[in-house]
């Protein structure tokens, strides 16, 4: 089954404790991205990757890191989480750049709470 | 600015009523795509429709219909004879070019509640 998986689905952590949210897709998609969803703001792009070893900042990259060492995986790293990073996070992948004719496939979401 | 505005934060209707969710967009691109996504209470994002800027035909899919009007930069979504299962947050999104890549810009979302 074609899918995007994220782990963990729920995470409660404390300020400053490094964490990684994993994202994996099995569709051989080149393009992957991370979004965060906050009430009243919709989804905003954090980082995206157009292929292996090619990543770039989205609209709200501060406090986040990503890596793309393999085509299928695109982990999101919070080196020193803060309470303002409490949010719902979505990973997405598509055959080509997001938008255009390339439908984005979204993961199930990761709800992160930073105390 | 390239953005999407969903002015209706929350809508509540009684089952079987028709309801329209508004979406207004701004873009400087001449070619672009518009999308609607549904987010049910379980939290996942469900793709509903994609429309390109050259195709202004309205689309109907069962109880769902979409009205795309370039003249008013709107891409509104109507649910006919609403059902409780339609309760969800609905997002309108626009594809934009940014830093050599394309990405999706989402509206704020409209929370739709269908009451029995």
Coordinates of N, CA and C in Angstrom, one line a residue:
Chain A
X1 N 0.8 -1.2 0.0 CA 0.0 0.0 0.0 C 0.9 1.2 0.0
X2 N 0.6 2.2 -0.9 CA 1.3 3.4 -1.0 C 1.0 4.3 0.2
X3 N 2.1 4.7 0.9 CA 1.8 5.5 2.1 C 3.0 6.3 2.6
X4 N 2.7 7.3 3.4 CA 3.7 8.0 4.1 C 3.5 7.7 5.6
X5 N 4.5 7.3 6.3 CA 4.4 7.0 7.7 C 5.2 7.9 8.5
X6 N 4.7 8.2 9.7 CA 5.4 9.1 10.6 C 5.4 8.4 12.0
X7 N 6.6 8.6 12.7 CA 6.7 8.2 14.0 C 7.5 9.1 14.9
X8 N 7.1 9.3 16.1 CA 5.9 8.8 16.7 C 4.6 9.6 16.3
X9 N 3.5 9.1 16.6 CA 2.2 9.8 16.3 C 1.9 10.8 17.4
X10 N 2.3 10.5 18.6 CA 2.1 11.5 19.7 C 3.4 11.5 20.5
X11 N 3.8 12.7 20.9 CA 5.0 12.9 21.7 C 4.8 14.0 22.7
X12 N 5.1 13.8 24.0 CA 5.2 14.8 25.0 C 6.6 14.8 25.5
X13 N 7.2 16.0 25.4 CA 8.6 16.1 25.8 C 8.8 17.4 26.6
X14 N 10.0 17.6 27.0 CA 10.3 18.8 27.8 C 11.3 19.7 27.0
X15 N 11.3 21.0 27.4 CA 12.1 22.0 26.7 C 13.5 21.5 26.7
X16 N 14.2 21.6 25.5 CA 15.6 21.4 25.4 C 16.0 20.0 25.2
X17 N 15.1 19.0 25.2 CA 15.4 17.6 25.0 C 15.3 17.3 23.5
X18 N 16.4 17.0 22.9 CA 16.4 16.8 21.4 C 15.5 15.6 21.0
X19 N 14.8 15.8 19.9 CA 14.0 14.8 19.4 C 14.0 14.7 17.9
X20 N 13.6 13.6 17.4 CA 13.5 13.3 16.0 C 12.2 12.7 15.7
X21 N 11.5 13.3 14.7 CA 10.3 12.7 14.1 C 10.6 12.1 12.8
X22 N 10.4 10.8 12.6 CA 10.8 10.1 11.4 C 9.6 10.2 10.4
X23 N 10.0 10.2 9.1 CA 9.0 10.2 8.0 C 9.6 9.3 6.9
X24 N 8.7 8.4 6.5 CA 9.2 7.5 5.4 C 8.1 7.3 4.4
X25 N 8.5 7.2 3.1 CA 7.5 7.0 2.1 C 7.9 5.8 1.2
X26 N 7.0 5.1 0.7 CA 7.3 3.9 -0.1 C 6.9 4.0 -1.6
X27 N 6.8 5.3 -2.1 CA 6.3 5.5 -3.4 C 7.5 6.0 -4.3
X28 N 8.7 6.0 -3.9 CA 9.9 6.4 -4.6 C 9.7 7.9 -5.1
X29 N 9.1 8.7 -4.2 CA 8.9 10.1 -4.5 C 10.2 10.8 -4.3
X30 N 10.4 11.8 -5.2 CA 11.6 12.6 -5.0 C 11.4 13.8 -4.0
X31 N 10.2 14.3 -4.0 CA 9.9 15.5 -3.3 C 9.3 15.2 -1.9
X32 N 9.9 15.7 -0.8 CA 9.3 15.5 0.5 C 9.3 16.9 1.2
X33 N 8.4 17.0 2.1 CA 8.3 18.3 2.9 C 7.7 18.0 4.3
X34 N 8.0 19.0 5.1 CA 7.4 19.0 6.5 C 6.5 20.3 6.6
X35 N 5.4 20.1 7.3 CA 4.5 21.2 7.6 C 4.2 21.1 9.1
X36 N 3.8 22.3 9.6 CA 3.2 22.3 10.9 C 1.9 23.0 10.8
X37 N 1.0 22.5 11.6 CA -0.4 23.0 11.6 C -0.7 23.6 13.0
X38 N -1.1 24.9 13.0 CA -1.5 25.6 14.2 C -2.8 26.2 14.0
X39 N -3.6 26.3 15.1 CA -5.0 26.8 15.0 C -5.0 28.3 14.4
X40 N -5.8 28.5 13.4 CA -6.0 29.8 12.8 C -4.9 30.1 11.8
X41 N -3.9 29.2 11.6 CA -2.8 29.5 10.7 C -2.7 28.5 9.6
X42 N -3.5 27.5 9.6 CA -3.5 26.4 8.6 C -2.2 25.7 8.7
X43 N -1.7 25.1 7.5 CA -0.4 24.4 7.5 C 0.6 25.3 6.9
X44 N 1.8 25.3 7.5 CA 2.9 26.1 7.0 C 4.1 25.2 6.8
X45 N 4.8 25.4 5.7 CA 5.9 24.6 5.3 C 7.1 24.9 6.2
X46 N 7.8 23.9 6.7 CA 9.0 24.0 7.5 C 10.2 23.9 6.7
X47 N 10.4 22.7 6.0 CA 11.5 22.4 5.2 C 11.0 21.5 4.0
X48 N 11.7 21.5 2.9 CA 11.4 20.6 1.9 C 12.7 20.1 1.3
X49 N 12.5 19.0 0.5 CA 13.7 18.3 -0.1 C 13.3 17.9 -1.5
X50 N 14.1 18.3 -2.5 CA 13.7 18.0 -3.8 C 14.4 16.7 -4.3
X51 N 15.3 16.2 -3.5 CA 15.9 14.9 -3.8 C 16.9 14.6 -2.7
X52 N 17.6 13.4 -2.8 CA 18.6 13.1 -1.8 C 19.7 14.2 -1.7
X53 N 20.0 14.5 -0.5 CA 21.0 15.5 -0.2 C 20.6 16.9 -0.7
X54 N 19.4 17.2 -1.1 CA 18.9 18.5 -1.5 C 17.8 18.9 -0.6
X55 N 18.1 19.8 0.3 CA 17.0 20.3 1.2 C 17.0 21.9 1.2
X56 N 15.9 22.5 1.6 CA 15.8 23.9 1.6 C 14.8 24.3 2.6
X57 N 14.9 25.6 3.1 CA 14.0 26.1 4.1 C 12.6 26.4 3.5
X58 N 11.6 26.2 4.2 CA 10.3 26.6 3.9 C 10.0 28.0 4.5
X59 N 8.8 28.1 5.0 CA 8.4 29.4 5.6 C 8.7 29.6 7.1
X60 N 8.8 28.5 7.8 CA 9.0 28.6 9.2 C 10.1 27.6 9.7
X61 N 11.4 27.8 9.2 CA 12.4 26.8 9.5 C 13.1 26.9 10.8
X62 N 12.9 28.0 11.5 CA 13.7 28.3 12.7 C 13.4 27.2 13.8
X63 N 14.5 26.7 14.3 CA 14.4 25.7 15.4 C 14.3 24.3 14.9
X64 N 14.4 24.1 13.6 CA 14.2 22.7 13.0 C 15.4 22.4 12.1
X65 N 15.7 21.2 12.0 CA 16.7 20.7 11.0 C 16.1 19.5 10.3
X66 N 16.6 19.2 9.1 CA 16.2 18.0 8.4 C 17.4 17.4 7.7
X67 N 17.2 16.2 7.3 CA 18.3 15.5 6.5 C 17.6 14.6 5.4
X68 N 18.3 14.4 4.3 CA 17.7 13.5 3.3 C 18.9 12.6 2.8
X69 N 19.2 11.6 3.5 CA 20.3 10.8 3.2 C 19.8 9.6 2.2
X70 N 18.6 9.3 2.3 CA 18.0 8.3 1.5 C 16.7 8.9 0.9
X71 N 16.3 8.3 -0.3 CA 15.1 8.9 -0.9 C 13.9 8.7 -0.1
X72 N 13.8 7.6 0.6 CA 12.5 7.3 1.3 C 12.3 8.0 2.6
X73 N 13.4 8.5 3.2 CA 13.3 9.0 4.6 C 13.6 10.5 4.7
X74 N 12.9 11.2 5.5 CA 13.1 12.6 5.6 C 12.8 13.0 7.1
X75 N 13.7 12.7 8.0 CA 13.4 13.0 9.4 C 13.5 14.5 9.7
X76 N 12.6 14.9 10.7 CA 12.6 16.2 11.2 C 13.2 16.2 12.6
X77 N 14.2 17.1 12.8 CA 15.0 17.1 14.0 C 14.7 18.4 14.8
X78 N 14.4 18.3 16.0 CA 14.3 19.5 16.9 C 15.4 19.4 17.9
X79 N 16.5 20.2 17.7 CA 17.7 20.0 18.6 C 17.4 20.5 20.0
X80 N 16.7 21.5 20.2 CA 16.4 22.1 21.5 C 14.9 22.6 21.5
X81 N 14.0 21.7 21.6 CA 12.6 22.0 21.5 C 12.2 23.1 22.5
X82 N 11.2 23.9 22.1 CA 10.7 24.9 23.0 C 9.2 24.9 22.9
X83 N 8.5 25.4 23.9 CA 7.0 25.3 23.9 C 6.3 25.8 22.7
X84 N 6.9 26.8 22.0 CA 6.3 27.3 20.8 C 6.4 26.4 19.6
X85 N 7.0 25.3 19.8 CA 7.0 24.2 18.8 C 6.0 23.1 19.0
X86 N 5.2 23.4 20.0 CA 4.0 22.5 20.3 C 3.1 22.7 19.1
X87 N 2.8 21.6 18.4 CA 2.0 21.7 17.1 C 1.7 20.3 16.6
X88 N 0.9 20.3 15.5 CA 0.7 19.1 14.8 C 1.5 19.1 13.5
X89 N 2.3 18.1 13.3 CA 3.3 18.1 12.2 C 2.9 17.0 11.2
X90 N 3.0 17.4 9.9 CA 2.7 16.6 8.8 C 3.9 16.5 7.9
X91 N 4.2 15.2 7.5 CA 5.2 15.0 6.5 C 4.4 14.7 5.2
X92 N 5.0 15.1 4.1 CA 4.3 14.9 2.8 C 5.3 14.5 1.7
X93 N 4.8 13.8 0.7 CA 5.7 13.4 -0.4 C 5.0 13.5 -1.7
X94 N 5.7 13.8 -2.8 CA 5.1 13.8 -4.1 C 6.1 13.4 -5.1
X95 N 5.7 13.1 -6.3 CA 6.6 12.6 -7.4 C 7.5 13.8 -7.8
X96 N 6.9 15.0 -7.8 CA 7.7 16.2 -8.2 C 7.4 17.2 -7.2
X97 N 7.8 18.5 -7.5 CA 7.5 19.6 -6.5 C 6.0 19.7 -6.1
X98 N 5.8 20.1 -4.9 CA 4.5 20.2 -4.4 C 3.6 21.1 -5.2
X99 N 2.4 20.9 -5.3 CA 1.5 21.7 -6.2 C 1.7 21.3 -7.6
X100 N 1.4 22.1 -8.5 CA 1.4 21.6 -9.9 C 0.5 20.5 -10.1
X101 N 0.9 19.5 -10.9 CA 0.0 18.4 -11.1 C 0.4 17.3 -10.1
X102 N 1.4 17.5 -9.3 CA 1.9 16.5 -8.4 C 1.1 16.5 -7.1
X103 N 0.2 15.5 -6.9 CA -0.5 15.4 -5.7 C 0.4 15.1 -4.5
X104 N 0.2 15.8 -3.4 CA 1.0 15.5 -2.2 C 0.3 14.4 -1.4
X105 N 1.0 13.5 -1.0 CA 0.5 12.4 -0.1 C 1.0 12.8 1.3
X106 N 0.1 12.9 2.2 CA 0.4 13.3 3.6 C 0.4 12.1 4.5
X107 N 1.4 12.2 5.5 CA 1.4 11.2 6.6 C 0.3 11.5 7.5
X108 N 0.1 10.6 8.6 CA -1.0 10.7 9.5 C -0.9 11.8 10.5
X109 N 0.3 12.5 10.6 CA 0.5 13.6 11.5 C 1.1 13.1 12.8
X110 N 1.9 14.0 13.4 CA 2.5 13.8 14.7 C 2.2 14.9 15.6
X111 N 1.5 14.6 16.7 CA 1.1 15.7 17.7 C 2.2 15.8 18.7
X112 N 2.9 16.9 18.7 CA 4.0 17.2 19.6 C 3.6 18.2 20.7
X113 N 3.9 17.9 21.9 CA 3.7 18.8 23.0 C 5.0 19.0 23.7
X114 N 5.5 20.3 23.8 CA 6.7 20.6 24.5 C 6.4 21.4 25.8
X115 N 6.7 20.8 26.9 CA 6.4 21.4 28.2 C 7.5 22.3 28.7
Chain B
X1 N 1.7 39.4 -2.7 CA 1.7 38.3 -1.8 C 0.9 37.2 -2.4
X2 N 1.4 36.0 -2.0 CA 0.7 34.8 -2.5 C 0.1 34.1 -1.3
X3 N -1.2 34.2 -1.3 CA -1.9 33.6 -0.1 C -3.3 33.1 -0.3
X4 N -3.8 32.4 0.6 CA -5.1 31.9 0.6 C -5.9 32.3 1.8
X5 N -7.1 32.8 1.6 CA -7.9 33.3 2.7 C -9.2 32.5 2.8
X6 N -9.4 31.9 3.9 CA -10.7 31.2 4.2 C -11.3 32.0 5.4
X7 N -12.2 32.9 5.0 CA -12.7 33.9 6.0 C -13.6 33.3 7.1
X8 N -14.2 32.2 6.7 CA -15.1 31.5 7.7 C -14.3 30.6 8.6
X9 N -14.1 31.0 9.8 CA -13.4 30.1 10.8 C -14.2 28.9 11.1
X10 N -15.4 29.1 11.4 CA -16.3 28.0 11.8 C -17.7 28.1 11.2
X11 N -18.2 27.0 10.8 CA -19.6 27.0 10.3 C -20.3 25.8 11.0
X12 N -21.5 26.1 11.4 CA -22.3 25.0 12.0 C -23.7 25.0 11.3
X13 N -24.1 23.9 10.8 CA -25.4 23.7 10.2 C -26.1 22.5 10.6
X14 N -27.4 22.4 10.3 CA -28.1 21.2 10.7 C -28.0 20.2 9.5
X15 N -28.0 19.0 9.8 CA -27.9 17.9 8.8 C -28.9 18.2 7.7
X16 N -28.5 17.9 6.4 CA -29.3 18.0 5.2 C -29.3 19.4 4.6
X17 N -28.8 20.4 5.4 CA -28.6 21.7 4.8 C -27.5 21.7 3.8
X18 N -27.6 22.6 2.8 CA -26.4 22.9 1.9 C -25.5 23.9 2.6
X19 N -24.2 23.7 2.4 CA -23.3 24.7 3.0 C -22.1 25.0 2.0
X20 N -21.7 26.2 1.9 CA -20.6 26.6 1.0 C -19.5 27.2 1.8
X21 N -18.3 26.6 1.5 CA -17.1 27.1 2.2 C -16.3 28.0 1.2
X22 N -16.0 29.2 1.6 CA -15.4 30.1 0.7 C -13.8 30.0 0.8
X23 N -13.2 30.3 -0.4 CA -11.8 30.3 -0.5 C -11.4 31.4 -1.5
X24 N -10.6 32.3 -1.1 CA -10.1 33.4 -1.9 C -8.6 33.4 -2.0
X25 N -8.0 33.5 -3.1 CA -6.6 33.4 -3.2 C -6.0 34.6 -3.9
X26 N -4.7 34.7 -3.7 CA -3.9 35.8 -4.4 C -2.6 35.1 -4.9
X27 N -2.3 35.3 -6.2 CA -1.1 34.8 -6.7 C -0.7 35.7 -7.9
X28 N 0.6 35.7 -8.1 CA 1.1 36.5 -9.3 C 1.5 35.5 -10.4
X29 N 1.3 34.2 -10.2 CA 1.6 33.2 -11.2 C 0.4 33.2 -12.2
X30 N 0.7 32.9 -13.5 CA -0.3 32.8 -14.4 C -0.8 31.3 -14.5
X31 N 0.1 30.4 -14.1 CA -0.3 29.0 -14.1 C -0.2 28.6 -12.6
X32 N -1.3 28.1 -12.1 CA -1.3 27.6 -10.7 C -2.3 26.6 -10.5
X33 N -2.3 25.9 -9.4 CA -3.2 24.9 -9.1 C -3.9 25.2 -7.7
X34 N -5.1 24.8 -7.6 CA -5.8 25.0 -6.3 C -6.3 23.6 -5.8
X35 N -6.4 23.5 -4.5 CA -6.7 22.2 -3.9 C -7.7 22.4 -2.8
X36 N -8.4 21.4 -2.5 CA -9.2 21.3 -1.2 C -8.8 20.0 -0.5
X37 N -8.6 20.1 0.8 CA -8.3 19.0 1.6 C -9.3 18.9 2.8
X38 N -9.6 17.7 3.2 CA -10.5 17.5 4.4 C -9.7 17.0 5.5
X39 N -9.9 17.5 6.7 CA -9.2 16.9 7.9 C -10.3 16.5 8.9
X40 N -10.7 15.2 8.9 CA -11.7 14.8 9.9 C -11.1 14.8 11.3
X41 N -12.0 14.5 12.3 CA -11.5 14.5 13.7 C -10.3 13.6 13.9
X42 N -10.2 12.6 13.1 CA -9.0 11.7 13.3 C -7.7 12.3 13.0
X43 N -7.7 13.4 12.3 CA -6.5 14.2 12.1 C -5.8 14.1 10.7
X44 N -6.1 13.1 10.0 CA -5.3 12.9 8.7 C -5.9 13.9 7.7
X45 N -5.1 14.2 6.7 CA -5.5 15.1 5.6 C -5.9 14.3 4.4
X46 N -7.1 14.5 3.9 CA -7.7 13.8 2.8 C -7.8 14.7 1.6
X47 N -7.2 14.3 0.5 CA -7.2 15.1 -0.7 C -8.6 15.0 -1.3
X48 N -9.2 16.2 -1.7 CA -10.5 16.2 -2.3 C -10.5 16.5 -3.8
X49 N -9.8 17.6 -4.1 CA -9.8 18.0 -5.5 C -8.6 18.9 -5.8
X50 N -8.2 18.8 -7.1 CA -7.2 19.7 -7.6 C -7.8 20.4 -8.9
X51 N -7.5 21.6 -9.1 CA -8.0 22.4 -10.2 C -6.9 23.2 -10.8
X52 N -6.6 23.2 -12.1 CA -5.6 24.1 -12.6 C -6.2 25.4 -13.1
X53 N -5.4 26.4 -13.2 CA -5.9 27.8 -13.5 C -6.5 27.9 -14.9
X54 N -6.3 27.0 -15.8 CA -6.8 27.1 -17.1 C -8.2 26.4 -17.2
X55 N -8.6 25.7 -16.2 CA -9.8 25.0 -16.3 C -10.8 25.6 -15.3
X56 N -11.7 26.4 -15.8 CA -12.7 27.1 -15.0 C -14.0 26.4 -14.9
X57 N -14.1 25.2 -15.4 CA -15.3 24.4 -15.4 C -15.6 24.0 -13.9
X58 N -16.8 24.1 -13.5 CA -17.2 23.7 -12.2 C -17.2 22.2 -12.2
X59 N -16.9 21.6 -11.0 CA -16.8 20.2 -10.9 C -17.8 19.7 -9.8
X60 N -18.4 18.6 -10.1 CA -19.3 18.0 -9.1 C -18.9 16.5 -8.9
X61 N -18.9 16.2 -7.6 CA -18.6 14.8 -7.3 C -19.5 14.4 -6.2
X62 N -20.6 13.7 -6.6 CA -21.6 13.3 -5.6 C -22.2 14.5 -4.9
X63 N -22.1 14.6 -3.6 CA -22.7 15.8 -2.9 C -21.8 17.0 -2.9
X64 N -20.6 16.8 -3.4 CA -19.6 17.9 -3.4 C -19.6 18.6 -4.7
X65 N -19.4 19.9 -4.7 CA -19.2 20.7 -5.9 C -18.3 21.8 -5.7
X66 N -17.6 22.2 -6.7 CA -16.6 23.3 -6.6 C -16.8 24.3 -7.7
X67 N -16.7 25.6 -7.3 CA -17.0 26.7 -8.2 C -15.7 27.5 -8.3
X68 N -15.0 27.5 -9.4 CA -13.8 28.2 -9.6 C -14.1 29.4 -10.5
X69 N -13.7 30.6 -9.9 CA -13.9 31.8 -10.7 C -12.7 32.6 -10.7
X70 N -12.0 32.7 -11.8 CA -10.7 33.5 -11.8 C -11.0 34.9 -11.7
X71 N -12.1 35.4 -12.2 CA -12.4 36.8 -12.1 C -12.5 37.4 -10.7
X72 N -12.9 36.5 -9.8 CA -12.9 36.9 -8.4 C -11.9 36.2 -7.5
X73 N -11.0 35.4 -8.2 CA -10.0 34.7 -7.5 C -10.6 33.9 -6.3
X74 N -11.6 33.1 -6.7 CA -12.3 32.3 -5.7 C -12.4 30.9 -6.1
X75 N -12.4 30.0 -5.2 CA -12.5 28.5 -5.4 C -13.4 28.0 -4.3
X76 N -14.7 28.2 -4.4 CA -15.6 27.8 -3.3 C -16.0 26.4 -3.4
X77 N -16.3 25.8 -2.3 CA -16.7 24.4 -2.1 C -18.1 24.3 -1.5
X78 N -19.0 23.6 -2.2 CA -20.3 23.4 -1.6 C -20.6 21.9 -1.4
X79 N -21.2 21.7 -0.2 CA -21.7 20.4 0.2 C -23.2 20.4 0.2
X80 N -23.8 19.6 -0.6 CA -25.2 19.6 -0.7 C -25.8 18.5 0.2
X81 N -26.9 18.8 0.8 CA -27.5 17.8 1.7 C -26.5 17.2 2.7
X82 N -25.9 18.1 3.5 CA -24.8 17.8 4.4 C -25.2 16.6 5.3
X83 N -24.1 15.9 5.7 CA -24.3 14.8 6.6 C -23.3 14.9 7.8
X84 N -23.6 14.3 8.9 CA -22.8 14.4 10.1 C -21.3 14.0 9.8
X85 N -21.1 13.0 8.9 CA -19.8 12.6 8.5 C -19.0 13.7 7.8
X86 N -19.7 14.7 7.3 CA -19.0 15.8 6.7 C -18.3 16.7 7.7
X87 N -18.6 16.5 8.9 CA -17.9 17.4 10.0 C -16.4 17.2 9.9
X88 N -15.7 18.3 9.8 CA -14.3 18.2 9.6 C -13.8 19.7 9.5
X89 N -12.4 19.8 9.4 CA -11.8 21.0 9.1 C -11.4 20.9 7.6
X90 N -11.8 21.9 6.8 CA -11.5 21.9 5.4 C -10.5 23.0 5.1
X91 N -9.5 22.6 4.3 CA -8.4 23.5 3.9 C -8.4 23.7 2.4
X92 N -8.3 25.0 2.0 CA -8.1 25.3 0.6 C -6.6 25.6 0.5
X93 N -6.0 25.2 -0.6 CA -4.5 25.5 -0.8 C -4.2 25.9 -2.2
X94 N -3.1 26.6 -2.4 CA -2.7 27.1 -3.7 C -1.2 26.7 -3.9
X95 N -0.9 26.3 -5.1 CA 0.5 26.0 -5.4 C 1.2 27.3 -5.8
X96 N 2.3 27.5 -5.3 CA 3.0 28.7 -5.7 C 4.5 28.4 -5.9
X97 N 5.1 29.2 -6.7 CA 6.6 29.1 -7.0 C 7.3 29.8 -5.9
X98 N 8.3 29.2 -5.3 CA 9.1 29.8 -4.3 C 10.5 29.3 -4.3
X99 N 11.5 30.1 -4.5 CA 12.9 29.7 -4.4 C 13.2 28.6 -5.4
X100 N 12.6 28.7 -6.6 CA 12.9 27.7 -7.6 C 12.1 26.4 -7.5
X101 N 11.3 26.3 -6.5 CA 10.5 25.1 -6.3 C 9.0 25.5 -6.2
X102 N 8.2 24.5 -6.3 CA 6.7 24.8 -6.0 C 6.4 24.3 -4.7
X103 N 5.4 24.9 -4.0 CA 5.0 24.4 -2.7 C 3.5 24.8 -2.6
X104 N 2.9 24.2 -1.6 CA 1.5 24.5 -1.3 C 1.4 25.6 -0.2
X105 N 0.6 26.6 -0.4 CA 0.2 27.5 0.6 C -1.2 27.3 1.0
X106 N -1.4 27.1 2.3 CA -2.7 26.7 2.8 C -3.5 27.9 3.4
X107 N -4.8 27.9 3.3 CA -5.6 28.8 4.0 C -5.7 28.4 5.5
X108 N -6.4 29.2 6.3 CA -6.4 29.0 7.7 C -7.3 27.8 8.1
X109 N -8.1 27.4 7.2 CA -9.1 26.3 7.5 C -10.4 26.7 8.0
X110 N -11.4 26.0 7.6 CA -12.8 26.2 8.1 C -13.3 25.0 8.8
X111 N -13.7 25.2 10.1 CA -14.2 24.0 10.8 C -15.7 23.9 10.6
X112 N -16.1 22.8 10.0 CA -17.5 22.6 9.7 C -18.1 21.6 10.6
X113 N -19.2 22.0 11.3 CA -19.9 21.0 12.2 C -21.3 20.8 11.6
X114 N -21.6 19.6 11.4 CA -22.9 19.2 10.9 C -23.7 18.6 12.1
X115 N -24.7 19.2 12.5 CA -25.5 18.7 13.7 C -26.7 17.9 13.3
X116 N -26.9 16.8 14.0 CA -28.0 15.9 13.6 C -29.3 16.5 13.8

